[in-house]
Amino acid sequence: LNRTISMSRKWFNNCTPTLINKNVESFLSSESIKTIDKVRMSLKELAFNEACESILSLSRQTNIYLNEQAPWTMIKEDSKRENVSNTIYNVLETSRIVGILLYPILPDLSKKILAQLSINDNIYLWKEHLYWGLLNQGQKLAAPNPVINRIEQ
């Protein structure tokens, strides 16, 4: 979340980027939709461990996606700016989904994640926020701040 917000602020005027290819389904959109379904079912069955594992898995997949896409390399080529815009949007949108999914389990962490995305909406109507593509494009982003302290070993 922090590095993606930093990239978005640097390359897209302190804002979330515009999703250029709105009709192209991304890996992250399909994984987010699957995860939303899994988490909703798990919570309905009071299987909190399964819900948490699904959310964590989506977070890991998002990190892998970001590393594979390497927008920090693509941004060096003007012809790939649209790809960078889509990549950054997809990661930030997935981060929004993760934040929303965490709300019933870890509301304080959820609010910290969403605040990083400049989302201060009332998410008590949880289900209404669980759709892909609701992250505002061109939304001003606050300076990134870690939502969880790093564990020192």
Short mmCIF file of C-alpha atoms in Angstrom, two decimals:
data_model
loop_
_atom_site.label_atom_id
_atom_site.label_comp_id
_atom_site.label_asym_id
_atom_site.label_seq_id
_atom_site.Cartn_x
_atom_site.Cartn_y
_atom_site.Cartn_z
CA LEU A 1 0.00 0.00 0.00
CA ASN A 2 2.71 2.48 0.98
CA ARG A 3 4.89 2.00 -2.07
CA THR A 4 1.94 2.04 -4.44
CA ILE A 5 0.58 5.25 -2.94
CA SER A 6 4.07 6.73 -3.19
CA MET A 7 4.28 5.80 -6.88
CA SER A 8 0.80 7.09 -7.59
CA ARG A 9 1.51 10.39 -5.86
CA LYS A 10 4.81 10.77 -7.73
CA TRP A 11 3.58 9.85 -11.20
CA PHE A 12 -0.08 10.96 -11.11
CA ASN A 13 -0.03 14.37 -9.44
CA ASN A 14 -0.67 13.13 -5.87
CA CYS A 15 -3.82 11.31 -7.02
CA THR A 16 -5.12 7.90 -7.89
CA PRO A 17 -4.51 7.28 -11.59
CA THR A 18 -7.18 6.98 -14.23
CA LEU A 19 -8.09 3.46 -15.25
CA ILE A 20 -7.50 3.63 -19.00
CA ASN A 21 -8.88 0.24 -20.09
CA LYS A 22 -12.05 0.07 -18.00
CA ASN A 23 -13.47 -2.85 -19.95
CA VAL A 24 -10.38 -5.04 -19.66
CA GLU A 25 -10.69 -7.47 -16.78
CA SER A 26 -7.49 -7.67 -14.82
CA PHE A 27 -6.09 -10.53 -12.80
CA LEU A 28 -6.63 -8.49 -9.64
CA SER A 29 -10.26 -7.69 -10.44
CA SER A 30 -11.12 -11.35 -10.91
CA GLU A 31 -9.16 -12.39 -7.80
CA SER A 32 -10.83 -9.63 -5.78
CA ILE A 33 -14.29 -10.75 -6.88
CA LYS A 34 -13.50 -14.38 -5.96
CA THR A 35 -12.14 -13.27 -2.59
CA ILE A 36 -15.20 -11.14 -1.85
CA ASP A 37 -17.39 -14.20 -2.44
CA LYS A 38 -15.16 -16.43 -0.28
CA VAL A 39 -15.01 -13.96 2.59
CA ARG A 40 -18.75 -13.28 2.57
CA MET A 41 -19.44 -17.03 2.67
CA SER A 42 -16.82 -17.63 5.37
CA LEU A 43 -18.19 -14.89 7.58
CA LYS A 44 -21.74 -16.15 7.07
CA GLU A 45 -20.53 -19.55 8.33
CA LEU A 46 -18.52 -17.88 11.16
CA ALA A 47 -15.35 -19.34 9.65
CA PHE A 48 -13.20 -16.34 10.60
CA ASN A 49 -9.93 -18.16 9.98
CA GLU A 50 -10.93 -18.91 6.38
CA ALA A 51 -12.03 -15.31 5.86
CA CYS A 52 -8.72 -13.99 7.19
CA GLU A 53 -6.70 -16.42 5.09
CA SER A 54 -8.60 -15.39 1.94
CA ILE A 55 -7.93 -11.72 2.61
CA LEU A 56 -4.27 -12.39 3.34
CA SER A 57 -3.99 -14.45 0.16
CA LEU A 58 -5.42 -11.57 -1.90
CA SER A 59 -2.89 -9.23 -0.28
CA ARG A 60 -0.03 -11.57 -1.18
CA GLN A 61 -1.27 -11.97 -4.76
CA THR A 62 -1.47 -8.20 -5.07
CA ASN A 63 2.11 -7.82 -3.92
CA ILE A 64 3.26 -10.49 -6.40
CA TYR A 65 1.28 -8.77 -9.18
CA LEU A 66 2.94 -5.45 -8.38
CA ASN A 67 6.41 -7.01 -8.41
CA GLU A 68 5.73 -8.79 -11.71
CA GLN A 69 4.31 -5.68 -13.39
CA ALA A 70 7.23 -3.55 -12.11
CA PRO A 71 5.67 -0.14 -12.82
CA TRP A 72 8.90 1.50 -11.61
CA THR A 73 10.53 0.06 -14.74
CA MET A 74 7.61 0.65 -17.11
CA ILE A 75 7.30 4.33 -16.15
CA LYS A 76 10.65 4.99 -17.82
CA GLU A 77 9.00 4.45 -21.23
CA ASP A 78 6.36 6.99 -22.26
CA SER A 79 4.62 4.36 -24.36
CA LYS A 80 3.87 2.32 -21.21
CA ARG A 81 2.34 5.12 -19.12
CA GLU A 82 -1.19 3.74 -19.69
CA ASN A 83 -0.04 0.32 -18.47
CA VAL A 84 1.44 1.95 -15.37
CA SER A 85 -1.80 3.83 -14.77
CA ASN A 86 -3.82 0.61 -14.98
CA THR A 87 -1.37 -1.33 -12.79
CA ILE A 88 -1.33 1.30 -10.06
CA TYR A 89 -5.12 1.69 -10.17
CA ASN A 90 -5.61 -2.08 -9.94
CA VAL A 91 -3.31 -2.38 -6.92
CA LEU A 92 -4.92 0.57 -5.13
CA GLU A 93 -8.41 -0.74 -5.89
CA THR A 94 -7.46 -4.17 -4.56
CA SER A 95 -6.07 -2.47 -1.45
CA ARG A 96 -9.44 -0.76 -1.05
CA ILE A 97 -11.19 -4.13 -1.32
CA VAL A 98 -8.81 -5.61 1.30
CA GLY A 99 -9.56 -2.67 3.59
CA ILE A 100 -13.31 -3.15 3.20
CA LEU A 101 -13.10 -6.93 3.69
CA LEU A 102 -11.15 -6.43 6.91
CA TYR A 103 -13.76 -4.12 8.42
CA PRO A 104 -15.87 -6.76 10.24
CA ILE A 105 -12.73 -8.48 11.57
CA LEU A 106 -10.23 -5.66 12.21
CA PRO A 107 -12.12 -2.36 11.98
CA ASP A 108 -9.21 -0.18 13.16
CA LEU A 109 -6.82 -1.66 10.58
CA SER A 110 -9.54 -1.35 7.94
CA LYS A 111 -9.99 2.35 8.69
CA LYS A 112 -6.22 2.93 8.52
CA ILE A 113 -5.99 1.28 5.11
CA LEU A 114 -8.97 3.21 3.78
CA ALA A 115 -7.65 6.50 5.20
CA GLN A 116 -4.43 5.93 3.24
CA LEU A 117 -6.64 5.85 0.14
CA SER A 118 -8.44 9.04 1.28
CA ILE A 119 -11.61 7.06 1.88
CA ASN A 120 -13.40 8.24 4.98
CA ASP A 121 -16.84 6.98 4.01
CA ASN A 122 -19.11 5.30 6.47
CA ILE A 123 -18.63 1.63 5.64
CA TYR A 124 -21.21 0.29 8.04
CA LEU A 125 -23.17 -0.66 4.93
CA TRP A 126 -20.37 -3.11 4.20
CA LYS A 127 -21.84 -5.01 1.27
CA GLU A 128 -22.44 -1.84 -0.75
CA HIS A 129 -18.68 -1.25 -0.90
CA LEU A 130 -17.74 -4.76 -2.02
CA TYR A 131 -17.71 -4.17 -5.76
CA TRP A 132 -14.71 -3.81 -8.03
CA GLY A 133 -14.02 -0.38 -9.50
CA LEU A 134 -15.39 1.91 -6.79
CA LEU A 135 -12.06 3.62 -6.09
CA ASN A 136 -12.38 7.20 -7.27
CA GLN A 137 -10.06 8.04 -10.13
CA GLY A 138 -8.19 11.29 -9.68
CA GLN A 139 -8.75 11.19 -5.89
CA LYS A 140 -6.10 13.09 -3.92
CA LEU A 141 -3.96 10.72 -1.88
CA ALA A 142 -2.47 11.57 1.48
CA ALA A 143 1.21 10.96 2.12
CA PRO A 144 1.72 7.24 2.80
CA ASN A 145 2.06 6.11 6.37
CA PRO A 146 2.55 2.48 7.50
CA VAL A 147 -0.69 0.93 8.76
CA ILE A 148 1.13 -1.83 10.68
CA ASN A 149 4.45 -1.46 12.43
CA ARG A 150 7.24 -3.65 11.11
CA ILE A 151 8.16 -6.50 13.41
CA GLU A 152 11.85 -6.36 14.26
CA GLN A 153 13.53 -9.72 14.75
#
